[in-house]
Amino acid sequence: MSEGTMQRRAQREQPERAKRLTRVLVCAAAVPVMLVATGCSSDSGSDDGGDKAASASASASPSPTVQAAAYRTLPEACGVLSKKTLKDLAPKAKSGKEGTSDDVASRASCSWSSLDNNGVKGSQFRWLNVSLLRFESDTTRGPGEKLAQEYYDKQVREVRATPGAKGLNAQAVAGTGDEATAVRYDLKKKEGTFKQQTVVARVENVVVTLDYNGAGLAGDKTPDAAALLSDAKKAAREAVLSVTRANGPSAASGSPSAPASGRPSASASEEPSASASGKS
């Protein structure tokens, strides 16, 4: 093969070798690019997984819930008893005296004072008071019903521990809310002997405390304790019914978001809760 022929052949093959070299370099350069891309993709997937795990962990720890309180308001305290009941228990009372409260939907009270003056024969004194206390459910303290039960028990214990009480007797009261206790005793004062009756009742998340006392002053006869207690029980039932009516027929169902613990009604042998006031 002549020198000229070989030179022409070499010239033809040179571009072909250059093209193949270029393809090799391009492919070689593409490999690390793919590796880098793969690595980024892997890191990104890892971050997504961490976010999902954190989200799942957060959803696995829901906020604490508590049974919603059944009753959300209170009736007007001076209107919980009918005119007939007030006439029977405090016949000479002109009107009720409403207690001070910064939230009448949660705390309210009303009292009536009656003095029936019989001249030289003396006089009959009666004092009646109704207190209403409503408890809201709280995620820290518990359901409103539970809080009301605790206050109910405390009230009765305090009544039973009244200083100077004589002949104290406590008994369960049927048909008055979810649980009720009546405590009666005598309390001697300089004006005479006062017959004190206190009925503490709980209906759902509301506690009703009714105090009723009577005395014969200036020589008048001492009122019959049994009759006073019977009147106090009837008035307490009426006050509890007023609480129920104020919250509507479906209020007792509440809006539960978690179960609340129940408890049977208190018995006379228990130390329930009521606060008595042997006021005159």
PDB file of C-alpha atoms in Angstrom:
ATOM      1  CA  MET A   1       0.000   0.000   0.000  1.00  0.00           C
ATOM      2  CA  SER A   2       1.483   3.314  -1.061  1.00  0.00           C
ATOM      3  CA  GLU A   3       2.252   6.049   1.424  1.00  0.00           C
ATOM      4  CA  GLY A   4      -0.388   8.307  -0.073  1.00  0.00           C
ATOM      5  CA  THR A   5      -3.063   5.666   0.345  1.00  0.00           C
ATOM      6  CA  MET A   6      -2.168   5.070   3.986  1.00  0.00           C
ATOM      7  CA  GLN A   7      -2.271   8.783   4.703  1.00  0.00           C
ATOM      8  CA  ARG A   8      -5.721   9.157   3.170  1.00  0.00           C
ATOM      9  CA  ARG A   9      -6.996   6.170   5.208  1.00  0.00           C
ATOM     10  CA  ALA A  10      -5.616   7.641   8.422  1.00  0.00           C
ATOM     11  CA  GLN A  11      -7.326  10.915   7.671  1.00  0.00           C
ATOM     12  CA  ARG A  12     -10.676   9.126   7.177  1.00  0.00           C
ATOM     13  CA  GLU A  13     -10.361   7.119  10.461  1.00  0.00           C
ATOM     14  CA  GLN A  14      -9.335  10.109  12.601  1.00  0.00           C
ATOM     15  CA  PRO A  15     -12.824  11.719  12.729  1.00  0.00           C
ATOM     16  CA  GLU A  16     -14.392   8.354  13.600  1.00  0.00           C
ATOM     17  CA  ARG A  17     -12.029   7.865  16.560  1.00  0.00           C
ATOM     18  CA  ALA A  18     -12.740  11.422  17.693  1.00  0.00           C
ATOM     19  CA  LYS A  19     -16.491  10.771  17.678  1.00  0.00           C
ATOM     20  CA  ARG A  20     -16.077   7.548  19.698  1.00  0.00           C
ATOM     21  CA  LEU A  21     -13.874   9.342  22.261  1.00  0.00           C
ATOM     22  CA  THR A  22     -16.438  12.101  22.624  1.00  0.00           C
ATOM     23  CA  ARG A  23     -19.205   9.542  23.316  1.00  0.00           C
ATOM     24  CA  VAL A  24     -17.060   7.831  25.970  1.00  0.00           C
ATOM     25  CA  LEU A  25     -16.338  11.130  27.732  1.00  0.00           C
ATOM     26  CA  VAL A  26     -20.015  12.125  27.702  1.00  0.00           C
ATOM     27  CA  CYS A  27     -21.077   8.804  29.201  1.00  0.00           C
ATOM     28  CA  ALA A  28     -18.334   8.979  31.804  1.00  0.00           C
ATOM     29  CA  ALA A  29     -19.475  12.461  32.801  1.00  0.00           C
ATOM     30  CA  ALA A  30     -23.100  11.322  33.026  1.00  0.00           C
ATOM     31  CA  VAL A  31     -22.344   8.621  35.607  1.00  0.00           C
ATOM     32  CA  PRO A  32     -21.475  10.931  38.563  1.00  0.00           C
ATOM     33  CA  VAL A  33     -24.406  13.179  37.640  1.00  0.00           C
ATOM     34  CA  MET A  34     -26.784  10.230  37.978  1.00  0.00           C
ATOM     35  CA  LEU A  35     -25.145   9.210  41.230  1.00  0.00           C
ATOM     36  CA  VAL A  36     -25.564  12.709  42.633  1.00  0.00           C
ATOM     37  CA  ALA A  37     -29.189  12.770  41.530  1.00  0.00           C
ATOM     38  CA  THR A  38     -29.797   9.386  43.113  1.00  0.00           C
ATOM     39  CA  GLY A  39     -28.226  10.536  46.357  1.00  0.00           C
ATOM     40  CA  CYS A  40     -30.406  13.666  46.516  1.00  0.00           C
ATOM     41  CA  SER A  41     -33.471  11.621  45.794  1.00  0.00           C
ATOM     42  CA  SER A  42     -32.583   9.241  48.637  1.00  0.00           C
ATOM     43  CA  ASP A  43     -32.063  12.101  51.101  1.00  0.00           C
ATOM     44  CA  SER A  44     -35.348  13.700  50.101  1.00  0.00           C
ATOM     45  CA  GLY A  45     -37.188  10.448  50.677  1.00  0.00           C
ATOM     46  CA  SER A  46     -35.646  10.178  54.134  1.00  0.00           C
ATOM     47  CA  ASP A  47     -36.881  13.668  55.057  1.00  0.00           C
ATOM     48  CA  ASP A  48     -40.399  12.842  53.864  1.00  0.00           C
ATOM     49  CA  GLY A  49     -40.408   9.744  56.008  1.00  0.00           C
ATOM     50  CA  GLY A  50     -39.351  11.746  59.062  1.00  0.00           C
ATOM     51  CA  ASP A  51     -42.120  14.288  58.511  1.00  0.00           C
ATOM     52  CA  LYS A  52     -44.703  11.527  58.156  1.00  0.00           C
ATOM     53  CA  ALA A  53     -43.457   9.818  61.316  1.00  0.00           C
ATOM     54  CA  ALA A  54     -43.644  13.079  63.261  1.00  0.00           C
ATOM     55  CA  SER A  55     -47.162  13.699  61.956  1.00  0.00           C
ATOM     56  CA  ALA A  56     -48.258  10.191  62.928  1.00  0.00           C
ATOM     57  CA  SER A  57     -46.772  10.627  66.392  1.00  0.00           C
ATOM     58  CA  ALA A  58     -48.638  13.899  66.880  1.00  0.00           C
ATOM     59  CA  SER A  59     -51.949  12.377  65.807  1.00  0.00           C
ATOM     60  CA  ALA A  60     -51.427   9.476  68.219  1.00  0.00           C
ATOM     61  CA  SER A  61     -51.519  11.867  71.206  1.00  0.00           C
ATOM     62  CA  PRO A  62     -54.972  13.549  71.132  1.00  0.00           C
ATOM     63  CA  SER A  63     -55.967  16.318  73.522  1.00  0.00           C
ATOM     64  CA  PRO A  64     -57.581  15.099  76.765  1.00  0.00           C
ATOM     65  CA  THR A  65     -61.392  15.078  76.797  1.00  0.00           C
ATOM     66  CA  VAL A  66     -63.977  15.134  79.572  1.00  0.00           C
ATOM     67  CA  GLN A  67     -67.702  14.464  79.883  1.00  0.00           C
ATOM     68  CA  ALA A  68     -69.582  17.687  79.149  1.00  0.00           C
ATOM     69  CA  ALA A  69     -71.651  19.090  82.012  1.00  0.00           C
ATOM     70  CA  ALA A  70     -75.351  18.269  81.638  1.00  0.00           C
ATOM     71  CA  TYR A  71     -76.725  21.555  82.980  1.00  0.00           C
ATOM     72  CA  ARG A  72     -75.419  24.837  81.609  1.00  0.00           C
ATOM     73  CA  THR A  73     -77.388  27.403  83.568  1.00  0.00           C
ATOM     74  CA  LEU A  74     -79.308  28.052  86.775  1.00  0.00           C
ATOM     75  CA  PRO A  75     -82.828  29.353  87.324  1.00  0.00           C
ATOM     76  CA  GLU A  76     -83.363  32.705  88.997  1.00  0.00           C
ATOM     77  CA  ALA A  77     -82.782  31.899  92.672  1.00  0.00           C
ATOM     78  CA  CYS A  78     -85.684  33.988  93.984  1.00  0.00           C
ATOM     79  CA  GLY A  79     -88.020  32.256  91.544  1.00  0.00           C
ATOM     80  CA  VAL A  80     -87.293  28.581  92.296  1.00  0.00           C
ATOM     81  CA  LEU A  81     -90.160  28.324  94.806  1.00  0.00           C
ATOM     82  CA  SER A  82     -93.838  28.886  94.066  1.00  0.00           C
ATOM     83  CA  LYS A  83     -95.877  31.589  95.785  1.00  0.00           C
ATOM     84  CA  LYS A  84     -97.840  28.905  97.634  1.00  0.00           C
ATOM     85  CA  THR A  85     -94.672  27.307  98.995  1.00  0.00           C
ATOM     86  CA  LEU A  86     -93.330  30.671 100.119  1.00  0.00           C
ATOM     87  CA  LYS A  87     -96.628  31.490 101.805  1.00  0.00           C
ATOM     88  CA  ASP A  88     -96.521  28.187 103.703  1.00  0.00           C
ATOM     89  CA  LEU A  89     -92.876  28.434 104.762  1.00  0.00           C
ATOM     90  CA  ALA A  90     -92.391  32.188 105.176  1.00  0.00           C
ATOM     91  CA  PRO A  91     -95.888  33.715 105.375  1.00  0.00           C
ATOM     92  CA  LYS A  92     -94.779  37.213 106.413  1.00  0.00           C
ATOM     93  CA  ALA A  93     -91.906  37.560 103.961  1.00  0.00           C
ATOM     94  CA  LYS A  94     -92.567  40.411 101.530  1.00  0.00           C
ATOM     95  CA  SER A  95     -89.969  39.403  98.973  1.00  0.00           C
ATOM     96  CA  GLY A  96     -86.808  37.387  98.585  1.00  0.00           C
ATOM     97  CA  LYS A  97     -83.368  38.878  99.039  1.00  0.00           C
ATOM     98  CA  GLU A  98     -81.078  37.827  96.230  1.00  0.00           C
ATOM     99  CA  GLY A  99     -77.486  37.002  97.140  1.00  0.00           C
ATOM    100  CA  THR A 100     -74.579  38.676  95.384  1.00  0.00           C
ATOM    101  CA  SER A 101     -72.899  36.732  92.574  1.00  0.00           C
ATOM    102  CA  ASP A 102     -70.522  37.615  89.750  1.00  0.00           C
ATOM    103  CA  ASP A 103     -71.888  34.720  87.659  1.00  0.00           C
ATOM    104  CA  VAL A 104     -75.562  33.914  88.243  1.00  0.00           C
ATOM    105  CA  ALA A 105     -75.339  31.033  85.734  1.00  0.00           C
ATOM    106  CA  SER A 106     -72.959  29.236  88.105  1.00  0.00           C
ATOM    107  CA  ARG A 107     -73.791  30.528  91.593  1.00  0.00           C
ATOM    108  CA  ALA A 108     -76.984  32.040  92.960  1.00  0.00           C
ATOM    109  CA  SER A 109     -78.967  32.309  96.198  1.00  0.00           C
ATOM    110  CA  CYS A 110     -82.072  33.891  97.695  1.00  0.00           C
ATOM    111  CA  SER A 111     -83.381  34.217 101.257  1.00  0.00           C
ATOM    112  CA  TRP A 112     -86.714  35.061 102.880  1.00  0.00           C
ATOM    113  CA  SER A 113     -87.267  36.264 106.441  1.00  0.00           C
ATOM    114  CA  SER A 114     -90.680  36.063 108.127  1.00  0.00           C
ATOM    115  CA  LEU A 115     -91.768  37.333 111.552  1.00  0.00           C
ATOM    116  CA  ASP A 116     -95.385  36.721 112.537  1.00  0.00           C
ATOM    117  CA  ASN A 117     -95.945  38.935 115.561  1.00  0.00           C
ATOM    118  CA  ASN A 118     -98.719  37.782 117.908  1.00  0.00           C
ATOM    119  CA  GLY A 119     -98.400  40.626 120.391  1.00  0.00           C
ATOM    120  CA  VAL A 120     -98.207  39.581 124.025  1.00  0.00           C
ATOM    121  CA  LYS A 121     -98.353  35.951 122.946  1.00  0.00           C
ATOM    122  CA  GLY A 122     -94.989  36.276 121.280  1.00  0.00           C
ATOM    123  CA  SER A 123     -94.103  35.709 117.625  1.00  0.00           C
ATOM    124  CA  GLN A 124     -93.183  33.033 115.152  1.00  0.00           C
ATOM    125  CA  PHE A 125     -89.973  33.443 113.237  1.00  0.00           C
ATOM    126  CA  ARG A 126     -89.052  31.654 109.997  1.00  0.00           C
ATOM    127  CA  TRP A 127     -85.948  31.962 107.849  1.00  0.00           C
ATOM    128  CA  LEU A 128     -85.578  30.273 104.456  1.00  0.00           C
ATOM    129  CA  ASN A 129     -82.590  30.246 102.134  1.00  0.00           C
ATOM    130  CA  VAL A 130     -81.914  28.495  98.823  1.00  0.00           C
ATOM    131  CA  SER A 131     -78.393  28.278  97.375  1.00  0.00           C
ATOM    132  CA  LEU A 132     -77.558  26.956  93.912  1.00  0.00           C
ATOM    133  CA  LEU A 133     -74.091  26.009  92.713  1.00  0.00           C
ATOM    134  CA  ARG A 134     -73.320  24.676  89.229  1.00  0.00           C
ATOM    135  CA  PHE A 135     -70.063  22.978  88.234  1.00  0.00           C
ATOM    136  CA  GLU A 136     -68.538  22.998  84.753  1.00  0.00           C
ATOM    137  CA  SER A 137     -66.507  20.070  83.443  1.00  0.00           C
ATOM    138  CA  ASP A 138     -62.762  20.648  83.431  1.00  0.00           C
ATOM    139  CA  THR A 139     -60.059  18.596  81.694  1.00  0.00           C
ATOM    140  CA  THR A 140     -57.843  18.919  84.785  1.00  0.00           C
ATOM    141  CA  ARG A 141     -60.371  18.593  87.637  1.00  0.00           C
ATOM    142  CA  GLY A 142     -62.824  16.206  85.939  1.00  0.00           C
ATOM    143  CA  PRO A 143     -66.499  16.082  84.895  1.00  0.00           C
ATOM    144  CA  GLY A 144     -68.927  18.598  86.357  1.00  0.00           C
ATOM    145  CA  GLU A 145     -71.018  15.805  87.877  1.00  0.00           C
ATOM    146  CA  LYS A 146     -67.997  14.471  89.781  1.00  0.00           C
ATOM    147  CA  LEU A 147     -67.143  17.933  91.079  1.00  0.00           C
ATOM    148  CA  ALA A 148     -70.759  18.412  92.191  1.00  0.00           C
ATOM    149  CA  GLN A 149     -70.661  15.084  94.053  1.00  0.00           C
ATOM    150  CA  GLU A 150     -67.538  16.145  95.900  1.00  0.00           C
ATOM    151  CA  TYR A 151     -69.105  19.454  96.899  1.00  0.00           C
ATOM    152  CA  TYR A 152     -72.326  17.701  97.918  1.00  0.00           C
ATOM    153  CA  ASP A 153     -70.393  15.423 100.279  1.00  0.00           C
ATOM    154  CA  LYS A 154     -68.482  18.373 101.709  1.00  0.00           C
ATOM    155  CA  GLN A 155     -71.693  20.293 102.346  1.00  0.00           C
ATOM    156  CA  VAL A 156     -73.324  17.491 104.300  1.00  0.00           C
ATOM    157  CA  ARG A 157     -70.204  16.905 106.384  1.00  0.00           C
ATOM    158  CA  GLU A 158     -70.116  20.583 107.308  1.00  0.00           C
ATOM    159  CA  VAL A 159     -73.780  20.597 108.356  1.00  0.00           C
ATOM    160  CA  ARG A 160     -73.296  17.536 110.498  1.00  0.00           C
ATOM    161  CA  ALA A 161     -70.363  19.268 112.166  1.00  0.00           C
ATOM    162  CA  THR A 162     -72.290  22.465 113.055  1.00  0.00           C
ATOM    163  CA  PRO A 163     -70.993  23.824 116.373  1.00  0.00           C
ATOM    164  CA  GLY A 164     -73.569  23.745 119.153  1.00  0.00           C
ATOM    165  CA  ALA A 165     -76.009  21.489 117.278  1.00  0.00           C
ATOM    166  CA  LYS A 166     -78.237  19.427 119.591  1.00  0.00           C
ATOM    167  CA  GLY A 167     -80.210  16.301 118.719  1.00  0.00           C
ATOM    168  CA  LEU A 168     -78.719  16.142 115.228  1.00  0.00           C
ATOM    169  CA  ASN A 169     -80.304  13.675 112.829  1.00  0.00           C
ATOM    170  CA  ALA A 170     -79.450  12.953 109.174  1.00  0.00           C
ATOM    171  CA  GLN A 171     -81.507  10.992 106.675  1.00  0.00           C
ATOM    172  CA  ALA A 172     -81.544  10.285 102.943  1.00  0.00           C
ATOM    173  CA  VAL A 173     -84.302  12.008 100.966  1.00  0.00           C
ATOM    174  CA  ALA A 174     -85.906  10.087  98.119  1.00  0.00           C
ATOM    175  CA  GLY A 175     -87.234  11.601  94.912  1.00  0.00           C
ATOM    176  CA  THR A 176     -85.077  14.719  95.099  1.00  0.00           C
ATOM    177  CA  GLY A 177     -82.514  14.893  92.317  1.00  0.00           C
ATOM    178  CA  ASP A 178     -79.841  12.218  91.974  1.00  0.00           C
ATOM    179  CA  GLU A 179     -79.091  12.205  95.706  1.00  0.00           C
ATOM    180  CA  ALA A 180     -80.242  14.211  98.690  1.00  0.00           C
ATOM    181  CA  THR A 181     -79.715  14.332 102.449  1.00  0.00           C
ATOM    182  CA  ALA A 182     -81.700  16.134 105.130  1.00  0.00           C
ATOM    183  CA  VAL A 183     -80.037  17.171 108.381  1.00  0.00           C
ATOM    184  CA  ARG A 184     -81.970  18.596 111.306  1.00  0.00           C
ATOM    185  CA  TYR A 185     -80.945  19.794 114.756  1.00  0.00           C
ATOM    186  CA  ASP A 186     -81.727  22.315 117.500  1.00  0.00           C
ATOM    187  CA  LEU A 187     -79.648  25.410 118.021  1.00  0.00           C
ATOM    188  CA  LYS A 188     -80.069  27.451 121.180  1.00  0.00           C
ATOM    189  CA  LYS A 189     -79.673  31.214 120.975  1.00  0.00           C
ATOM    190  CA  LYS A 190     -80.445  34.049 123.344  1.00  0.00           C
ATOM    191  CA  GLU A 191     -83.735  34.670 121.513  1.00  0.00           C
ATOM    192  CA  GLY A 192     -84.854  31.052 121.922  1.00  0.00           C
ATOM    193  CA  THR A 193     -84.411  27.557 120.500  1.00  0.00           C
ATOM    194  CA  PHE A 194     -84.212  27.417 116.723  1.00  0.00           C
ATOM    195  CA  LYS A 195     -85.258  24.311 114.846  1.00  0.00           C
ATOM    196  CA  GLN A 196     -82.875  24.001 111.896  1.00  0.00           C
ATOM    197  CA  GLN A 197     -83.523  21.923 108.774  1.00  0.00           C
ATOM    198  CA  THR A 198     -81.027  21.688 105.925  1.00  0.00           C
ATOM    199  CA  VAL A 199     -81.629  19.692 102.755  1.00  0.00           C
ATOM    200  CA  VAL A 200     -78.725  19.238 100.363  1.00  0.00           C
ATOM    201  CA  ALA A 201     -79.528  17.786  96.946  1.00  0.00           C
ATOM    202  CA  ARG A 202     -77.521  17.104  93.812  1.00  0.00           C
ATOM    203  CA  VAL A 203     -79.027  16.915  90.339  1.00  0.00           C
ATOM    204  CA  GLU A 204     -76.429  16.216  87.635  1.00  0.00           C
ATOM    205  CA  ASN A 205     -73.749  18.916  88.010  1.00  0.00           C
ATOM    206  CA  VAL A 206     -75.796  21.246  90.260  1.00  0.00           C
ATOM    207  CA  VAL A 207     -75.984  21.255  94.065  1.00  0.00           C
ATOM    208  CA  VAL A 208     -79.012  22.767  95.804  1.00  0.00           C
ATOM    209  CA  THR A 209     -78.791  23.628  99.508  1.00  0.00           C
ATOM    210  CA  LEU A 210     -82.003  24.621 101.260  1.00  0.00           C
ATOM    211  CA  ASP A 211     -81.870  25.966 104.828  1.00  0.00           C
ATOM    212  CA  TYR A 212     -85.040  26.426 106.821  1.00  0.00           C
ATOM    213  CA  ASN A 213     -85.324  27.274 110.488  1.00  0.00           C
ATOM    214  CA  GLY A 214     -88.082  28.348 112.830  1.00  0.00           C
ATOM    215  CA  ALA A 215     -88.474  29.518 116.390  1.00  0.00           C
ATOM    216  CA  GLY A 216     -91.163  30.683 118.814  1.00  0.00           C
ATOM    217  CA  LEU A 217     -89.983  33.992 120.261  1.00  0.00           C
ATOM    218  CA  ALA A 218     -91.041  36.077 123.254  1.00  0.00           C
ATOM    219  CA  GLY A 219     -92.920  33.204 124.837  1.00  0.00           C
ATOM    220  CA  ASP A 220     -94.601  31.774 121.714  1.00  0.00           C
ATOM    221  CA  LYS A 221     -94.517  27.998 121.330  1.00  0.00           C
ATOM    222  CA  THR A 222     -91.625  26.228 119.651  1.00  0.00           C
ATOM    223  CA  PRO A 223     -92.568  25.045 116.143  1.00  0.00           C
ATOM    224  CA  ASP A 224     -92.866  21.333 115.435  1.00  0.00           C
ATOM    225  CA  ALA A 225     -89.559  20.059 114.021  1.00  0.00           C
ATOM    226  CA  ALA A 226     -91.190  17.252 112.015  1.00  0.00           C
ATOM    227  CA  ALA A 227     -93.527  19.727 110.288  1.00  0.00           C
ATOM    228  CA  LEU A 228     -90.629  22.040 109.475  1.00  0.00           C
ATOM    229  CA  LEU A 229     -88.612  19.164 108.035  1.00  0.00           C
ATOM    230  CA  SER A 230     -91.529  18.041 105.867  1.00  0.00           C
ATOM    231  CA  ASP A 231     -91.886  21.577 104.489  1.00  0.00           C
ATOM    232  CA  ALA A 232     -88.130  21.802 103.845  1.00  0.00           C
ATOM    233  CA  LYS A 233     -88.115  18.539 101.872  1.00  0.00           C
ATOM    234  CA  LYS A 234     -91.014  19.670  99.683  1.00  0.00           C
ATOM    235  CA  ALA A 235     -89.327  23.002  99.009  1.00  0.00           C
ATOM    236  CA  ALA A 236     -86.037  21.266  98.131  1.00  0.00           C
ATOM    237  CA  ARG A 237     -87.811  19.030  95.594  1.00  0.00           C
ATOM    238  CA  GLU A 238     -89.390  22.116  94.057  1.00  0.00           C
ATOM    239  CA  ALA A 239     -86.021  23.886  93.811  1.00  0.00           C
ATOM    240  CA  VAL A 240     -84.405  20.847  92.150  1.00  0.00           C
ATOM    241  CA  LEU A 241     -87.262  20.681  89.651  1.00  0.00           C
ATOM    242  CA  SER A 242     -86.712  24.359  88.832  1.00  0.00           C
ATOM    243  CA  VAL A 243     -83.088  23.612  87.981  1.00  0.00           C
ATOM    244  CA  THR A 244     -84.142  20.797  85.646  1.00  0.00           C
ATOM    245  CA  ARG A 245     -86.788  22.926  83.934  1.00  0.00           C
ATOM    246  CA  ALA A 246     -84.352  25.808  83.442  1.00  0.00           C
ATOM    247  CA  ASN A 247     -82.112  23.559  81.352  1.00  0.00           C
ATOM    248  CA  GLY A 248     -84.779  22.021  79.119  1.00  0.00           C
ATOM    249  CA  PRO A 249     -85.967  18.416  78.722  1.00  0.00           C
ATOM    250  CA  SER A 250     -82.879  17.200  76.823  1.00  0.00           C
ATOM    251  CA  ALA A 251     -80.223  18.885  78.978  1.00  0.00           C
ATOM    252  CA  ALA A 252     -79.473  15.811  81.080  1.00  0.00           C
ATOM    253  CA  SER A 253     -78.040  13.994  78.068  1.00  0.00           C
ATOM    254  CA  GLY A 254     -75.089  16.393  77.866  1.00  0.00           C
ATOM    255  CA  SER A 255     -72.510  16.142  75.083  1.00  0.00           C
ATOM    256  CA  PRO A 256     -70.099  13.439  76.231  1.00  0.00           C
ATOM    257  CA  SER A 257     -66.640  13.279  74.729  1.00  0.00           C
ATOM    258  CA  ALA A 258     -65.394  10.831  77.322  1.00  0.00           C
ATOM    259  CA  PRO A 259     -67.244   8.594  79.834  1.00  0.00           C
ATOM    260  CA  ALA A 260     -67.928   9.968  83.293  1.00  0.00           C
ATOM    261  CA  SER A 261     -67.934   7.889  86.432  1.00  0.00           C
ATOM    262  CA  GLY A 262     -71.277   7.364  88.125  1.00  0.00           C
ATOM    263  CA  ARG A 263     -72.102   6.825  91.778  1.00  0.00           C
ATOM    264  CA  PRO A 264     -75.139   5.521  93.615  1.00  0.00           C
ATOM    265  CA  SER A 265     -77.201   7.874  95.709  1.00  0.00           C
ATOM    266  CA  ALA A 266     -75.919   8.738  99.148  1.00  0.00           C
ATOM    267  CA  SER A 267     -77.479   6.975 102.112  1.00  0.00           C
ATOM    268  CA  ALA A 268     -78.160   8.328 105.553  1.00  0.00           C
ATOM    269  CA  SER A 269     -75.241   6.345 106.943  1.00  0.00           C
ATOM    270  CA  GLU A 270     -72.789   8.186 104.689  1.00  0.00           C
ATOM    271  CA  GLU A 271     -71.284  11.510 105.608  1.00  0.00           C
ATOM    272  CA  PRO A 272     -72.615  13.537 102.688  1.00  0.00           C
ATOM    273  CA  SER A 273     -72.454  17.256 102.272  1.00  0.00           C
ATOM    274  CA  ALA A 274     -74.587  20.233 103.173  1.00  0.00           C
ATOM    275  CA  SER A 275     -74.012  23.528 104.862  1.00  0.00           C
ATOM    276  CA  ALA A 276     -76.487  24.708 107.440  1.00  0.00           C
ATOM    277  CA  SER A 277     -76.902  28.122 108.731  1.00  0.00           C
ATOM    278  CA  GLY A 278     -78.694  28.518 111.980  1.00  0.00           C
ATOM    279  CA  LYS A 279     -79.316  32.140 111.241  1.00  0.00           C
ATOM    280  CA  SER A 280     -82.059  34.084 112.889  1.00  0.00           C
TER     281      SER A 280
END
